[in-house]
Coordinates of C-alpha atoms in Angstrom, one line a residue:
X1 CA 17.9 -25.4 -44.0
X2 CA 17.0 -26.5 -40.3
X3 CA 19.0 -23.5 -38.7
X4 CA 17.5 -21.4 -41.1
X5 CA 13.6 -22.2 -40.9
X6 CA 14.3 -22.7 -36.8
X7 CA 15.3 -18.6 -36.5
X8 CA 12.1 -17.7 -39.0
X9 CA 9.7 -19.9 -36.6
X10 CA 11.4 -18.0 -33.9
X11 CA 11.4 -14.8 -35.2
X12 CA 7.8 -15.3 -36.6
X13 CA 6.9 -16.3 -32.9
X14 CA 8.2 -13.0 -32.0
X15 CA 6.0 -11.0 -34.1
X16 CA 3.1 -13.2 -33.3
X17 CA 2.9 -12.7 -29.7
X18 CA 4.0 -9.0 -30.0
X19 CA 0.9 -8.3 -32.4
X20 CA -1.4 -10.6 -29.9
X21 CA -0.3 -9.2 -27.2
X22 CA -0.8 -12.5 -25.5
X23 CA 1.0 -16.4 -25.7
X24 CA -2.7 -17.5 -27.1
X25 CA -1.2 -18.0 -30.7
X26 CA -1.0 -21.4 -31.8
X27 CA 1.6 -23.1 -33.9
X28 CA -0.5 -23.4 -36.9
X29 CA 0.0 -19.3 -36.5
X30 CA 3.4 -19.1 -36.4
X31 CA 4.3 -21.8 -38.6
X32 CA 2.3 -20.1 -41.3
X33 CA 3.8 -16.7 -40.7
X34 CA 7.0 -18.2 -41.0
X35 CA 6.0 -19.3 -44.1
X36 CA 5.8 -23.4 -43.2
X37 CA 3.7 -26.3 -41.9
X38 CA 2.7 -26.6 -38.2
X39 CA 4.0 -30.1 -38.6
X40 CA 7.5 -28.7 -39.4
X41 CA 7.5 -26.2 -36.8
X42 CA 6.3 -29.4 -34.1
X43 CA 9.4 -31.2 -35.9
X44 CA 11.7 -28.7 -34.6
X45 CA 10.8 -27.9 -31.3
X46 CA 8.4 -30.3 -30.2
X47 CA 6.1 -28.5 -28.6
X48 CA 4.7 -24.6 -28.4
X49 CA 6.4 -23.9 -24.9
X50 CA 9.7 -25.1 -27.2
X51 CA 9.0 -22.3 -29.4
X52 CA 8.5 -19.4 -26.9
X53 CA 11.6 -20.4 -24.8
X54 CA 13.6 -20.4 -28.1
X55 CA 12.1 -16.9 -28.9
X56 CA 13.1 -15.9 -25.1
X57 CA 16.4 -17.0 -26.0
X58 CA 16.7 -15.2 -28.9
X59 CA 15.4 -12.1 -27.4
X60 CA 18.2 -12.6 -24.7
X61 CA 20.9 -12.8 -26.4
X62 CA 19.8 -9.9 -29.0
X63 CA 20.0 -7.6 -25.6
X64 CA 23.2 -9.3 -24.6
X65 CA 24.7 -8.4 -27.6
X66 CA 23.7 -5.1 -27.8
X67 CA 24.7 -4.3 -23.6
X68 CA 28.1 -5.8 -24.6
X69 CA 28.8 -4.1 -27.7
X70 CA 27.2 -0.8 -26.2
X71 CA 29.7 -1.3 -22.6
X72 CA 32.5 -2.1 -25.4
X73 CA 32.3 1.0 -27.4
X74 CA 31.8 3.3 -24.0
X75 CA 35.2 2.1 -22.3
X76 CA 38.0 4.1 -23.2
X77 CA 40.8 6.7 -21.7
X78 CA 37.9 9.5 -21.6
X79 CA 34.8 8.1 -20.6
X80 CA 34.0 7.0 -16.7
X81 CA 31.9 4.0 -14.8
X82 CA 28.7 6.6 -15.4
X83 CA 29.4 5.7 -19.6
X84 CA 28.8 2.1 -18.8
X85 CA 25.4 2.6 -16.9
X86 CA 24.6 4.6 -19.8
X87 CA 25.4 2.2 -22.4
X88 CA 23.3 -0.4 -20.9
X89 CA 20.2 1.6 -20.8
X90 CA 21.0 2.6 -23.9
X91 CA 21.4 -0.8 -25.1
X92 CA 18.0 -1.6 -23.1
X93 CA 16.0 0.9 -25.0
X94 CA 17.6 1.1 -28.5
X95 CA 15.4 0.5 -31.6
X96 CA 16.1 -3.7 -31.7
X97 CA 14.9 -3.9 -28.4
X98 CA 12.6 -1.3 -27.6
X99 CA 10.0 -2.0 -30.9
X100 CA 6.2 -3.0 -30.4
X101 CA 6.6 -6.5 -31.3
X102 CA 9.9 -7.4 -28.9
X103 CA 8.5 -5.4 -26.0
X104 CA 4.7 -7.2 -26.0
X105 CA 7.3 -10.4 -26.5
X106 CA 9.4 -9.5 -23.3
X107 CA 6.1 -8.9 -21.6
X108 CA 4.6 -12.3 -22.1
X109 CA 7.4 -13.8 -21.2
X110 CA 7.5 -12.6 -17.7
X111 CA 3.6 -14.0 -17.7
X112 CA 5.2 -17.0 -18.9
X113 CA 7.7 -17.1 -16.2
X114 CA 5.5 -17.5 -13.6
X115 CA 4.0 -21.4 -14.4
X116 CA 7.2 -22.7 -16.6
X117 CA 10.3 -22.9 -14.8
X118 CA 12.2 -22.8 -18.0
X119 CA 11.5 -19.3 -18.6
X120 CA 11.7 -18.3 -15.0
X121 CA 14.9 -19.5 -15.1
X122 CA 16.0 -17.7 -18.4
X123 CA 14.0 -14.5 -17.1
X124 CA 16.8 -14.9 -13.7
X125 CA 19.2 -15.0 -15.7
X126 CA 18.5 -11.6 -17.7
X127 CA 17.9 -9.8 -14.1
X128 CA 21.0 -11.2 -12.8
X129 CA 23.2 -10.3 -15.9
X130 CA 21.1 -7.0 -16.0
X131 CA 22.0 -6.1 -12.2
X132 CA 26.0 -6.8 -12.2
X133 CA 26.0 -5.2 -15.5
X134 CA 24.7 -1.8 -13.8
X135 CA 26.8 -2.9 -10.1
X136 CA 30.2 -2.9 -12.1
X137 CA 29.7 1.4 -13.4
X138 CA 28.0 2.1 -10.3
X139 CA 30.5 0.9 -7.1
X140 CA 32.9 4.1 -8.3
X141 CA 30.0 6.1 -8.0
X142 CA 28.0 4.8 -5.4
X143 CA 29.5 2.0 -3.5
X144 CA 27.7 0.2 -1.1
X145 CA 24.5 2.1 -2.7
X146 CA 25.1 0.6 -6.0
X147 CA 23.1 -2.4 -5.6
X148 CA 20.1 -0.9 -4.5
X149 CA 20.3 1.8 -7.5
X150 CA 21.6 -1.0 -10.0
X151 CA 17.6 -2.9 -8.5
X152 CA 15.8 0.6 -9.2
X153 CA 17.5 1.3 -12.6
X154 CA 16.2 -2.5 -13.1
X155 CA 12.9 -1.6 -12.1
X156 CA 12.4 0.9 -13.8
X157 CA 13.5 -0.7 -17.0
X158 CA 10.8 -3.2 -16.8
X159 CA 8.3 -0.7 -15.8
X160 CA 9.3 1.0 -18.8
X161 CA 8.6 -1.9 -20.9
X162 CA 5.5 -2.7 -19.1
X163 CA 4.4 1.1 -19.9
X164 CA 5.1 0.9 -23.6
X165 CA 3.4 -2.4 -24.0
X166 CA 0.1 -0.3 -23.0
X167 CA 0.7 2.5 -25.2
X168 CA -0.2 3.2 -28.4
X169 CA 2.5 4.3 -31.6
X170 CA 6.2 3.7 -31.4
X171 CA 8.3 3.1 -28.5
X172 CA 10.5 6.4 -27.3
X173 CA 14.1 4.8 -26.4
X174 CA 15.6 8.2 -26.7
X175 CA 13.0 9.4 -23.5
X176 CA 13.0 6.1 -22.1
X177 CA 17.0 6.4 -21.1
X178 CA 16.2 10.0 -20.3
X179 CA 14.3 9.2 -17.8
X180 CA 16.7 6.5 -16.3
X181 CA 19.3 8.7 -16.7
X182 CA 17.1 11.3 -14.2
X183 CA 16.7 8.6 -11.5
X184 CA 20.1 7.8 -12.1
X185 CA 21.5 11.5 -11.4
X186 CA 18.9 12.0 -8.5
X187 CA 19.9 8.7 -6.7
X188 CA 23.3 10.0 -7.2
X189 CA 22.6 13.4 -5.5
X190 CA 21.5 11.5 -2.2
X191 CA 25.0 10.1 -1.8
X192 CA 26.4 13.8 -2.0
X193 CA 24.3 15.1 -0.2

C-alpha cells in the first residue's frame, strides 16, 4: 500500500498547487485530496518540502519519459537530427505535460528552486538533460551554433510555460511547438545565410 498512497499524495500535490497556483497548500490539503490523513502523508515524507520535491521528481521523470520515447520513435533510416529537436518539443508540450495543473506545478517549482537547494538541484538537472537533448539533433545542423540555439529553444520552452500558467482555458501544445519550430527554422536560416 505505501508505494501506492505515496504516488496519490504526490499526484494530489500536483493538482493542488496547479489549482493554487502557489506552494501555499498545506499537507492537511493534499493529504485530504488524496484521500488520507495529514498524519499519513507526514509519515511518508516527513515534511511538506518532502512532498513537493517528490512531485518535482515525478514531474521529471514524466517529461523524461515522454523526450525519450518521443527521440525513440523519431530515429529511423528516414528521419534526420531536425526529427529529434522536434520530438523533444513535442515531448515538452504534449498533453501530459503541457495541462493546467502540471504547468502551474513546473512553475512553482522554479519559485521553489530559488531558497531550497534540493529543487535547484533537480531543476539543473532538467535544464541540463533538456540542453544536450536539443545539442545532440542540432551539431548536424548547426554546429558550433547549436548550443546557443539548443539555450534559446530552452528559453523559450520555459517562457512558454510561464505564458500558459497566466492564461486562461487549455494549454495549445500543438501551437506551442509551432512556434519553437519557427525559432528553430529562423535560427537555422542565419547559419545559411
Amino acid at each position: 500500500m505505501e508505494p501506492i498512497r505515496k504516488a496519490a499524495l504526490v499526484n494530489a500535490t500536483i493538482v493542488e498547487i496547479g489549482q493554487k497556483g502557489s506552494l501555499d497548500v498545506t499537507v492537511a490539503q493534499i493529504a485530504r485530496r488524496a484521500g488520507m490523513s495529514s498524519a499519513l502523508a507526514h509519515h511518508y515524507f516527513g515534511s511538506k518540502e518532502e512532498i513537493f520535491l517528490a512531485a518535482m521528481r515525478q514531474l521529471m521523470a514524466v517529461y523524461g519519459a515522454e523526450v525519450r520515447g518521443a527521440i525513440a520513435a523519431s530515429e529511423g533510416p528516414s528521419t534526420g537530427p531536425q526529427a529529434r529537436v522536434r520530438a523533444v518539443l513535442v515531448a515538452s508540450f504534449s498533453p501530459m505535460n503541457f495541462r493546467r495543473d502540471v504547468v502551474g506545478a513546473w512553475l512553482n517549482f522554479w519559485v521553489l528552486a530559488q531558497t531550497v537547494p534540493a529543487a535547484k538541484r533537480l531543476l539543473a538537472i532538467y535544464q541540463r538533460r533538456l540542453h544536450s537533448n536539443l545539442v545532440v539533433g542540432l551539431r548536424p545542423l548547426a554546429g558550433a551554433r547549436a548550443g546557443g540555439i539548443a539555450a534559446g529553444l530552452g528559453a523559450l520552452i520555459d517562457g512558454l510555460y510561464l505564458r500558459e500558467a497566466l492564461k486562461q482555458g487549455a494549454p495549445d501544445g500543438a501551437a506551442a511547438v509551432a512556434m519553437a519550430m519557427d525559432y528553430l527554422a529562423a535560427e537555422l536560416a542565419k547559419g545559411e545565410a
